[in-house]
Amino acid sequence: MAKDGGGPDWNGLLKWSLAHGDGTAKPRALSEEDKKWFMEAMQANTMDVVKRMKEITQVMKTPDDVLQSQGVTPENIEDMLDELQEHVESIDMANDLHSIGGLDPLLGYLKNSHAGIRAKAAEVVSTIVQNNPKSQQLVMESNGLEPLLTNFSSDASTNSRTKALGAISSLIRHNQPGVAAFRLGNGYAALRDALGSDDARLQRKALHLLQYLLHDNKADRSVATELGLPKLMMHLASSDDSGVREAALGGLLELARDNTSGAGNALPDQDKLKDVLKSRIEGISTMDADDLSAHREERQLVDSLWKECYNEPSSLRDKGLVVLPGEDAPQRPPPDVVGSMFEPPLRAWAASRPPPKEDSESESAKKDPPLLLGPGPSS
């Protein structure tokens, strides 16, 4: 039920939810009046979201000079894109963005002169296409990969490069046409450049995508080797950043398990690799209990990589440092009995719906929508 001001009565909806279930009692049949009130509340919110997305689309289609003449700043646009990202977290709304004409102007923001807008637009694209084959196809058909690759490979802003890489990763996962286009667009060379940067966050994202590609596209392992990616990963396996080390070790393990050539694994310079692993074993052996617990994945990756390359367990196993006492039987977290009560009602409703027939990274603080061009087109 909508409030007098026209918006959904969220407080009333929350009170209704709490009054009709505490997470322990069996569900009871709802009266027709309750059902009607609930559906009106949900439909009012859906209509509000679609209307607001149309207003945002109108702004995105408006030339920059017109927006500037009305006092709209780049920060206003970033705030607006923050709001849009919140809306398209629903897969239905993500797919509707194209229907209302908002996808192409959003992709146009990837070429904006302001780095913050380019970065924020890439974040929205990432949310739209993540685990969403329909929107992945729509973005590919709109040539959305091209500006993302351009920003990833050559943007002057490291943040914009990182956000573009995140969007590329979401766009091409489980999307073979996307992987093929990434390969043809010199995506592997851009990954090499990212691994050679001095930004740990960019390195981590590049390593995670590379590991995925090496796992799912075995034919590309020779491309990675020719570009010198294994040597870069060996170097990064000694990084001061634990996340970079773990991601590099994971990529090396994927290559070490590649026996398709019939001549052993795909890793060059085995002597250098052994030195790197020995150094990590030494570092792990001197860790205290808290650090050992925090670096569980690294311990296991080092041992697995050593065994894969040299056909014997690493000395970490002899020292009892691969699996610590209690790690083989992790405690299960307590059941979540209140989380659903505090979910935004639209998301909770969407989560309870049956999954669609097709298969379906970044947190932004929710801000009040900026008042830009006034009322949007009527829905």
CSV table of C-alpha atoms in Angstrom, one decimal:
chain,number,residue,atom,x,y,z
A,1,MET,CA,0.0,0.0,0.0
A,2,ALA,CA,1.4,3.4,-0.9
A,3,LYS,CA,1.7,6.3,1.5
A,4,ASP,CA,-0.1,9.6,0.9
A,5,GLY,CA,3.2,10.9,-0.5
A,6,GLY,CA,3.0,8.3,-3.3
A,7,GLY,CA,5.9,6.0,-2.3
A,8,PRO,CA,5.6,2.5,-0.9
A,9,ASP,CA,4.9,2.2,2.8
A,10,TRP,CA,8.1,0.3,3.7
A,11,ASN,CA,7.6,0.8,7.5
A,12,GLY,CA,4.2,-0.8,7.2
A,13,LEU,CA,5.5,-3.6,5.1
A,14,LEU,CA,8.3,-4.3,7.6
A,15,LYS,CA,5.7,-4.3,10.5
A,16,TRP,CA,3.5,-6.6,8.5
A,17,SER,CA,6.4,-9.0,7.8
A,18,LEU,CA,7.4,-9.1,11.5
A,19,ALA,CA,3.8,-9.6,12.6
A,20,HIS,CA,3.2,-12.5,10.3
A,21,GLY,CA,6.3,-14.6,11.1
A,22,ASP,CA,9.2,-14.8,13.5
A,23,GLY,CA,11.1,-17.5,11.6
A,24,THR,CA,9.9,-20.3,13.8
A,25,ALA,CA,6.2,-20.7,13.3
A,26,LYS,CA,4.6,-22.5,10.4
A,27,PRO,CA,3.3,-20.2,7.7
A,28,ARG,CA,-0.4,-19.5,7.8
A,29,ALA,CA,-2.8,-18.8,5.0
A,30,LEU,CA,-3.1,-15.1,4.3
A,31,SER,CA,-6.4,-13.3,4.0
A,32,GLU,CA,-7.4,-11.8,0.7
A,33,GLU,CA,-7.0,-8.4,2.2
A,34,ASP,CA,-3.4,-9.1,3.3
A,35,LYS,CA,-2.6,-10.5,-0.1
A,36,LYS,CA,-4.0,-7.4,-1.9
A,37,TRP,CA,-2.1,-5.1,0.4
A,38,PHE,CA,1.2,-6.9,-0.1
A,39,MET,CA,0.9,-7.0,-3.9
A,40,GLU,CA,0.0,-3.3,-4.0
A,41,ALA,CA,3.1,-2.5,-2.0
A,42,MET,CA,5.4,-4.6,-4.2
A,43,GLN,CA,3.8,-3.3,-7.4
A,44,ALA,CA,4.1,0.3,-6.2
A,45,ASN,CA,7.8,-0.2,-5.6
A,46,THR,CA,8.4,-1.8,-9.0
A,47,MET,CA,6.6,1.0,-10.8
A,48,ASP,CA,8.7,3.6,-8.8
A,49,VAL,CA,11.9,1.8,-9.8
A,50,VAL,CA,11.0,1.6,-13.5
A,51,LYS,CA,10.0,5.3,-13.5
A,52,ARG,CA,13.2,6.3,-11.8
A,53,MET,CA,15.3,4.2,-14.3
A,54,LYS,CA,13.6,6.1,-17.1
A,55,GLU,CA,14.5,9.4,-15.5
A,56,ILE,CA,18.1,8.3,-15.2
A,57,THR,CA,18.1,7.2,-18.8
A,58,GLN,CA,16.8,10.6,-19.8
A,59,VAL,CA,19.8,12.2,-18.0
A,60,MET,CA,22.3,9.8,-19.5
A,61,LYS,CA,21.0,10.7,-23.0
A,62,THR,CA,21.3,14.4,-22.3
A,63,PRO,CA,24.5,16.1,-23.8
A,64,ASP,CA,27.2,17.0,-21.3
A,65,ASP,CA,27.0,20.7,-22.1
A,66,VAL,CA,23.3,20.8,-21.4
A,67,LEU,CA,23.8,19.1,-18.1
A,68,GLN,CA,26.5,21.6,-17.2
A,69,SER,CA,24.3,24.5,-18.1
A,70,GLN,CA,21.8,23.3,-15.6
A,71,GLY,CA,24.4,23.0,-12.9
A,72,VAL,CA,24.9,19.2,-13.0
A,73,THR,CA,28.4,18.2,-11.9
A,74,PRO,CA,30.4,15.0,-12.6
A,75,GLU,CA,29.8,14.1,-8.9
A,76,ASN,CA,26.0,14.3,-9.5
A,77,ILE,CA,26.4,11.9,-12.4
A,78,GLU,CA,28.4,9.5,-10.2
A,79,ASP,CA,25.7,9.7,-7.5
A,80,MET,CA,23.1,8.9,-10.2
A,81,LEU,CA,25.1,5.9,-11.4
A,82,ASP,CA,25.3,4.7,-7.8
A,83,GLU,CA,21.6,4.8,-7.6
A,84,LEU,CA,21.2,3.0,-11.0
A,85,GLN,CA,23.6,0.3,-9.8
A,86,GLU,CA,21.3,-0.3,-6.8
A,87,HIS,CA,18.3,-0.7,-9.1
A,88,VAL,CA,20.0,-3.1,-11.6
A,89,GLU,CA,21.1,-5.5,-8.8
A,90,SER,CA,17.7,-7.1,-9.6
A,91,ILE,CA,18.2,-9.3,-12.7
A,92,ASP,CA,14.8,-8.3,-14.1
A,93,MET,CA,15.7,-4.6,-13.8
A,94,ALA,CA,19.1,-5.2,-15.3
A,95,ASN,CA,17.5,-6.7,-18.3
A,96,ASP,CA,14.9,-4.0,-18.5
A,97,LEU,CA,17.5,-1.3,-18.7
A,98,HIS,CA,18.0,-2.1,-22.4
A,99,SER,CA,14.3,-2.2,-23.0
A,100,ILE,CA,13.8,1.4,-21.8
A,101,GLY,CA,16.8,2.6,-23.8
A,102,GLY,CA,19.3,3.0,-21.0
A,103,LEU,CA,22.0,0.5,-21.9
A,104,ASP,CA,23.6,2.3,-24.8
A,105,PRO,CA,23.9,5.7,-23.0
A,106,LEU,CA,25.4,3.9,-20.0
A,107,LEU,CA,28.0,2.3,-22.3
A,108,GLY,CA,28.6,5.8,-23.7
A,109,TYR,CA,29.7,6.9,-20.2
A,110,LEU,CA,32.6,4.5,-20.5
A,111,LYS,CA,34.1,7.1,-22.9
A,112,ASN,CA,33.3,10.1,-20.6
A,113,SER,CA,36.1,12.6,-20.1
A,114,HIS,CA,35.8,12.2,-16.3
A,115,ALA,CA,37.6,9.2,-14.9
A,116,GLY,CA,35.2,8.9,-12.0
A,117,ILE,CA,32.2,8.6,-14.4
A,118,ARG,CA,34.1,6.0,-16.5
A,119,ALA,CA,34.9,4.0,-13.4
A,120,LYS,CA,31.3,4.2,-12.0
A,121,ALA,CA,29.8,3.3,-15.4
A,122,ALA,CA,32.0,0.2,-15.5
A,123,GLU,CA,30.8,-0.8,-12.0
A,124,VAL,CA,27.2,-0.6,-13.2
A,125,VAL,CA,28.0,-2.7,-16.3
A,126,SER,CA,29.6,-5.3,-14.1
A,127,THR,CA,26.5,-5.5,-11.9
A,128,ILE,CA,24.2,-5.8,-15.0
A,129,VAL,CA,26.1,-8.7,-16.7
A,130,GLN,CA,27.2,-10.7,-13.7
A,131,ASN,CA,25.7,-14.2,-14.0
A,132,ASN,CA,23.2,-12.8,-16.5
A,133,PRO,CA,23.5,-14.4,-20.0
A,134,LYS,CA,20.8,-12.2,-21.5
A,135,SER,CA,22.5,-8.9,-20.5
A,136,GLN,CA,25.9,-10.3,-21.4
A,137,GLN,CA,24.6,-10.9,-24.9
A,138,LEU,CA,23.0,-7.4,-25.0
A,139,VAL,CA,26.2,-5.7,-24.0
A,140,MET,CA,28.2,-7.7,-26.5
A,141,GLU,CA,25.7,-6.8,-29.3
A,142,SER,CA,26.1,-3.1,-28.3
A,143,ASN,CA,29.9,-3.4,-28.6
A,144,GLY,CA,30.3,-2.8,-24.9
A,145,LEU,CA,33.4,-4.9,-24.6
A,146,GLU,CA,35.4,-2.5,-26.9
A,147,PRO,CA,35.4,0.6,-24.6
A,148,LEU,CA,36.0,-1.7,-21.5
A,149,LEU,CA,39.1,-3.2,-23.2
A,150,THR,CA,40.3,0.3,-24.1
A,151,ASN,CA,39.9,1.6,-20.5
A,152,PHE,CA,41.5,-1.5,-19.1
A,153,SER,CA,44.5,-1.4,-21.3
A,154,SER,CA,45.2,2.4,-21.5
A,155,ASP,CA,43.2,4.5,-19.1
A,156,ALA,CA,45.3,7.0,-17.3
A,157,SER,CA,43.3,6.3,-14.1
A,158,THR,CA,44.3,3.1,-12.3
A,159,ASN,CA,40.9,3.0,-10.6
A,160,SER,CA,39.2,3.2,-14.0
A,161,ARG,CA,41.4,0.4,-15.3
A,162,THR,CA,40.5,-1.7,-12.4
A,163,LYS,CA,36.8,-1.2,-12.7
A,164,ALA,CA,36.9,-1.9,-16.4
A,165,LEU,CA,38.7,-5.1,-15.7
A,166,GLY,CA,36.0,-6.1,-13.2
A,167,ALA,CA,33.3,-5.5,-15.8
A,168,ILE,CA,35.2,-7.5,-18.4
A,169,SER,CA,35.6,-10.3,-16.0
A,170,SER,CA,31.8,-10.4,-15.3
A,171,LEU,CA,31.0,-10.0,-19.0
A,172,ILE,CA,33.1,-12.9,-20.4
A,173,ARG,CA,32.6,-15.5,-17.6
A,174,HIS,CA,30.7,-18.5,-18.9
A,175,ASN,CA,30.4,-16.5,-22.2
A,176,GLN,CA,32.5,-18.1,-25.0
A,177,PRO,CA,31.8,-15.4,-27.6
A,178,GLY,CA,33.0,-12.9,-25.0
A,179,VAL,CA,36.2,-14.9,-24.3
A,180,ALA,CA,36.8,-15.1,-28.1
A,181,ALA,CA,36.3,-11.3,-28.4
A,182,PHE,CA,38.6,-10.7,-25.4
A,183,ARG,CA,41.3,-12.8,-27.1
A,184,LEU,CA,41.0,-11.0,-30.4
A,185,GLY,CA,41.0,-7.6,-28.7
A,186,ASN,CA,44.5,-8.3,-27.2
A,187,GLY,CA,43.0,-8.9,-23.8
A,188,TYR,CA,45.9,-11.2,-22.8
A,189,ALA,CA,48.4,-8.5,-23.6
A,190,ALA,CA,46.4,-6.1,-21.4
A,191,LEU,CA,46.5,-8.7,-18.6
A,192,ARG,CA,50.2,-8.9,-18.9
A,193,ASP,CA,50.5,-5.1,-18.6
A,194,ALA,CA,48.2,-5.2,-15.5
A,195,LEU,CA,50.4,-7.9,-13.9
A,196,GLY,CA,53.4,-5.6,-14.5
A,197,SER,CA,51.7,-2.6,-12.8
A,198,ASP,CA,52.5,-1.6,-9.2
A,199,ASP,CA,48.9,-1.6,-8.1
A,200,ALA,CA,48.0,-4.7,-6.0
A,201,ARG,CA,44.3,-4.4,-6.5
A,202,LEU,CA,44.7,-4.3,-10.3
A,203,GLN,CA,47.2,-7.2,-10.1
A,204,ARG,CA,44.7,-9.3,-8.0
A,205,LYS,CA,41.8,-8.8,-10.4
A,206,ALA,CA,44.0,-9.6,-13.4
A,207,LEU,CA,45.3,-12.8,-11.8
A,208,HIS,CA,41.8,-14.0,-10.9
A,209,LEU,CA,40.6,-13.5,-14.4
A,210,LEU,CA,43.7,-15.1,-15.8
A,211,GLN,CA,43.3,-18.2,-13.6
A,212,TYR,CA,39.7,-18.5,-14.7
A,213,LEU,CA,40.7,-18.3,-18.4
A,214,LEU,CA,43.5,-20.8,-18.0
A,215,HIS,CA,41.1,-23.2,-16.3
A,216,ASP,CA,38.2,-22.9,-18.8
A,217,ASN,CA,40.2,-22.3,-22.0
A,218,LYS,CA,43.1,-24.8,-22.1
A,219,ALA,CA,43.9,-23.9,-25.7
A,220,ASP,CA,44.9,-20.4,-24.5
A,221,ARG,CA,47.6,-21.7,-22.1
A,222,SER,CA,50.1,-21.5,-25.0
A,223,VAL,CA,49.1,-17.9,-25.6
A,224,ALA,CA,49.8,-17.1,-21.9
A,225,THR,CA,53.1,-18.8,-22.1
A,226,GLU,CA,54.2,-17.0,-25.2
A,227,LEU,CA,53.4,-13.6,-23.6
A,228,GLY,CA,55.5,-14.5,-20.6
A,229,LEU,CA,52.7,-14.6,-18.1
A,230,PRO,CA,54.1,-17.6,-16.1
A,231,LYS,CA,57.3,-15.6,-15.4
A,232,LEU,CA,55.3,-12.7,-14.2
A,233,MET,CA,53.2,-14.9,-12.0
A,234,MET,CA,56.4,-16.4,-10.5
A,235,HIS,CA,57.5,-12.9,-9.7
A,236,LEU,CA,54.2,-12.0,-8.1
A,237,ALA,CA,54.2,-15.2,-6.0
A,238,SER,CA,56.7,-13.4,-3.8
A,239,SER,CA,54.6,-10.2,-3.6
A,240,ASP,CA,54.2,-8.4,-0.3
A,241,ASP,CA,50.4,-8.6,-0.8
A,242,SER,CA,49.0,-11.9,0.4
A,243,GLY,CA,46.1,-11.7,-2.0
A,244,VAL,CA,48.4,-11.2,-5.0
A,245,ARG,CA,50.6,-14.2,-3.8
A,246,GLU,CA,47.6,-16.5,-3.5
A,247,ALA,CA,46.2,-15.5,-6.9
A,248,ALA,CA,49.6,-15.9,-8.6
A,249,LEU,CA,50.1,-19.4,-7.0
A,250,GLY,CA,46.6,-20.4,-8.2
A,251,GLY,CA,47.4,-19.4,-11.8
A,252,LEU,CA,50.8,-21.3,-11.7
A,253,LEU,CA,49.0,-24.4,-10.4
A,254,GLU,CA,46.6,-24.3,-13.3
A,255,LEU,CA,49.6,-24.2,-15.7
A,256,ALA,CA,51.4,-26.9,-13.7
A,257,ARG,CA,48.4,-29.2,-14.2
A,258,ASP,CA,48.5,-28.8,-18.0
A,259,ASN,CA,49.9,-32.0,-19.5
A,260,THR,CA,48.3,-31.5,-22.9
A,261,SER,CA,51.7,-31.0,-24.7
A,262,GLY,CA,52.8,-34.5,-23.6
A,263,ALA,CA,56.1,-33.0,-22.4
A,264,GLY,CA,55.3,-32.2,-18.8
A,265,ASN,CA,53.6,-29.1,-17.5
A,266,ALA,CA,53.5,-25.7,-19.1
A,267,LEU,CA,55.7,-23.9,-16.7
A,268,PRO,CA,59.1,-22.7,-17.9
A,269,ASP,CA,62.2,-22.1,-15.7
A,270,GLN,CA,61.5,-24.9,-13.1
A,271,ASP,CA,64.6,-23.9,-11.1
A,272,LYS,CA,63.4,-20.4,-10.6
A,273,LEU,CA,60.0,-21.8,-9.5
A,274,LYS,CA,61.6,-24.1,-7.0
A,275,ASP,CA,63.5,-21.1,-5.5
A,276,VAL,CA,60.2,-19.1,-5.2
A,277,LEU,CA,58.4,-22.0,-3.5
A,278,LYS,CA,61.3,-22.6,-1.1
A,279,SER,CA,61.2,-18.9,-0.2
A,280,ARG,CA,57.5,-19.2,0.5
A,281,ILE,CA,57.9,-22.3,2.5
A,282,GLU,CA,60.6,-20.6,4.6
A,283,GLY,CA,58.3,-17.6,5.1
A,284,ILE,CA,55.3,-19.7,6.1
A,285,SER,CA,57.4,-21.8,8.5
A,286,THR,CA,58.2,-18.7,10.5
A,287,MET,CA,54.6,-17.5,10.8
A,288,ASP,CA,52.9,-17.4,14.2
A,289,ALA,CA,49.6,-19.2,14.8
A,290,ASP,CA,47.4,-16.3,13.7
A,291,ASP,CA,49.3,-15.7,10.5
A,292,LEU,CA,49.2,-19.4,9.7
A,293,SER,CA,45.5,-19.4,10.1
A,294,ALA,CA,45.1,-16.3,7.9
A,295,HIS,CA,47.3,-17.8,5.1
A,296,ARG,CA,45.6,-21.2,4.9
A,297,GLU,CA,45.0,-21.0,1.1
A,298,GLU,CA,48.6,-20.0,0.4
A,299,ARG,CA,49.9,-22.9,2.5
A,300,GLN,CA,47.8,-25.4,0.6
A,301,LEU,CA,48.6,-23.8,-2.8
A,302,VAL,CA,52.4,-24.0,-2.2
A,303,ASP,CA,52.1,-27.6,-1.2
A,304,SER,CA,49.9,-28.5,-4.2
A,305,LEU,CA,52.2,-26.7,-6.6
A,306,TRP,CA,55.3,-28.4,-5.2
A,307,LYS,CA,53.7,-31.8,-5.4
A,308,GLU,CA,52.5,-31.2,-9.0
A,309,CYS,CA,55.9,-30.0,-10.2
A,310,TYR,CA,58.2,-32.3,-8.3
A,311,ASN,CA,56.1,-35.4,-7.6
A,312,GLU,CA,56.6,-35.2,-3.8
A,313,PRO,CA,55.0,-33.5,-0.9
A,314,SER,CA,56.5,-30.2,0.2
A,315,SER,CA,58.3,-29.8,3.5
A,316,LEU,CA,55.3,-28.0,4.8
A,317,ARG,CA,53.5,-31.3,5.0
A,318,ASP,CA,56.3,-32.8,7.1
A,319,LYS,CA,56.1,-29.8,9.5
A,320,GLY,CA,52.3,-30.2,9.8
A,321,LEU,CA,51.7,-26.8,8.3
A,322,VAL,CA,49.5,-27.8,5.3
A,323,VAL,CA,46.4,-28.6,7.3
A,324,LEU,CA,46.4,-27.3,10.9
A,325,PRO,CA,44.5,-29.1,13.7
A,326,GLY,CA,40.8,-28.4,13.3
A,327,GLU,CA,41.0,-27.1,9.7
A,328,ASP,CA,39.8,-30.4,8.2
A,329,ALA,CA,36.5,-30.0,10.1
A,330,PRO,CA,35.5,-26.3,10.0
A,331,GLN,CA,32.7,-25.3,12.2
A,332,ARG,CA,29.4,-24.5,10.5
A,333,PRO,CA,28.2,-20.9,11.0
A,334,PRO,CA,25.0,-20.5,13.0
A,335,PRO,CA,21.8,-20.4,10.9
A,336,ASP,CA,20.6,-17.0,9.8
A,337,VAL,CA,17.2,-16.5,11.5
A,338,VAL,CA,16.9,-12.7,11.1
A,339,GLY,CA,18.6,-11.7,7.9
A,340,SER,CA,15.6,-12.0,5.7
A,341,MET,CA,13.7,-9.7,8.0
A,342,PHE,CA,16.0,-6.9,7.2
A,343,GLU,CA,16.4,-7.4,3.5
A,344,PRO,CA,15.1,-4.7,1.2
A,345,PRO,CA,11.6,-6.0,0.5
A,346,LEU,CA,11.9,-5.9,-3.3
A,347,ARG,CA,15.1,-8.0,-3.1
A,348,ALA,CA,13.6,-10.4,-0.6
A,349,TRP,CA,10.6,-10.8,-2.9
A,350,ALA,CA,12.8,-11.3,-6.0
A,351,ALA,CA,15.0,-13.9,-4.2
A,352,SER,CA,12.0,-16.0,-3.4
A,353,ARG,CA,10.8,-16.2,-7.0
A,354,PRO,CA,11.6,-19.3,-9.1
A,355,PRO,CA,14.8,-18.8,-11.1
A,356,PRO,CA,14.5,-17.8,-14.7
A,357,LYS,CA,15.0,-20.3,-17.5
A,358,GLU,CA,18.3,-18.7,-18.4
A,359,ASP,CA,21.2,-18.7,-15.9
A,360,SER,CA,21.3,-15.6,-14.0
A,361,GLU,CA,31.9,-6.8,-7.4
A,362,SER,CA,31.5,-3.6,-5.7
A,363,GLU,CA,29.7,-2.0,-2.9
A,364,SER,CA,28.5,1.6,-3.1
A,365,ALA,CA,26.9,3.6,-0.3
A,366,LYS,CA,23.3,4.4,-1.1
A,367,LYS,CA,22.8,8.0,-1.6
A,368,ASP,CA,19.7,10.2,-2.1
A,369,PRO,CA,19.0,10.5,-5.8
A,370,PRO,CA,20.2,13.8,-7.2
A,371,LEU,CA,17.6,16.1,-8.6
A,372,LEU,CA,18.9,16.7,-12.1
A,373,LEU,CA,16.4,17.4,-14.8
A,374,GLY,CA,13.2,17.3,-12.9
A,375,PRO,CA,10.4,14.8,-13.6
A,376,GLY,CA,11.2,12.1,-16.1
A,377,PRO,CA,8.9,10.8,-18.8
A,378,SER,CA,5.6,9.3,-17.6
A,379,SER,CA,5.8,5.5,-17.3
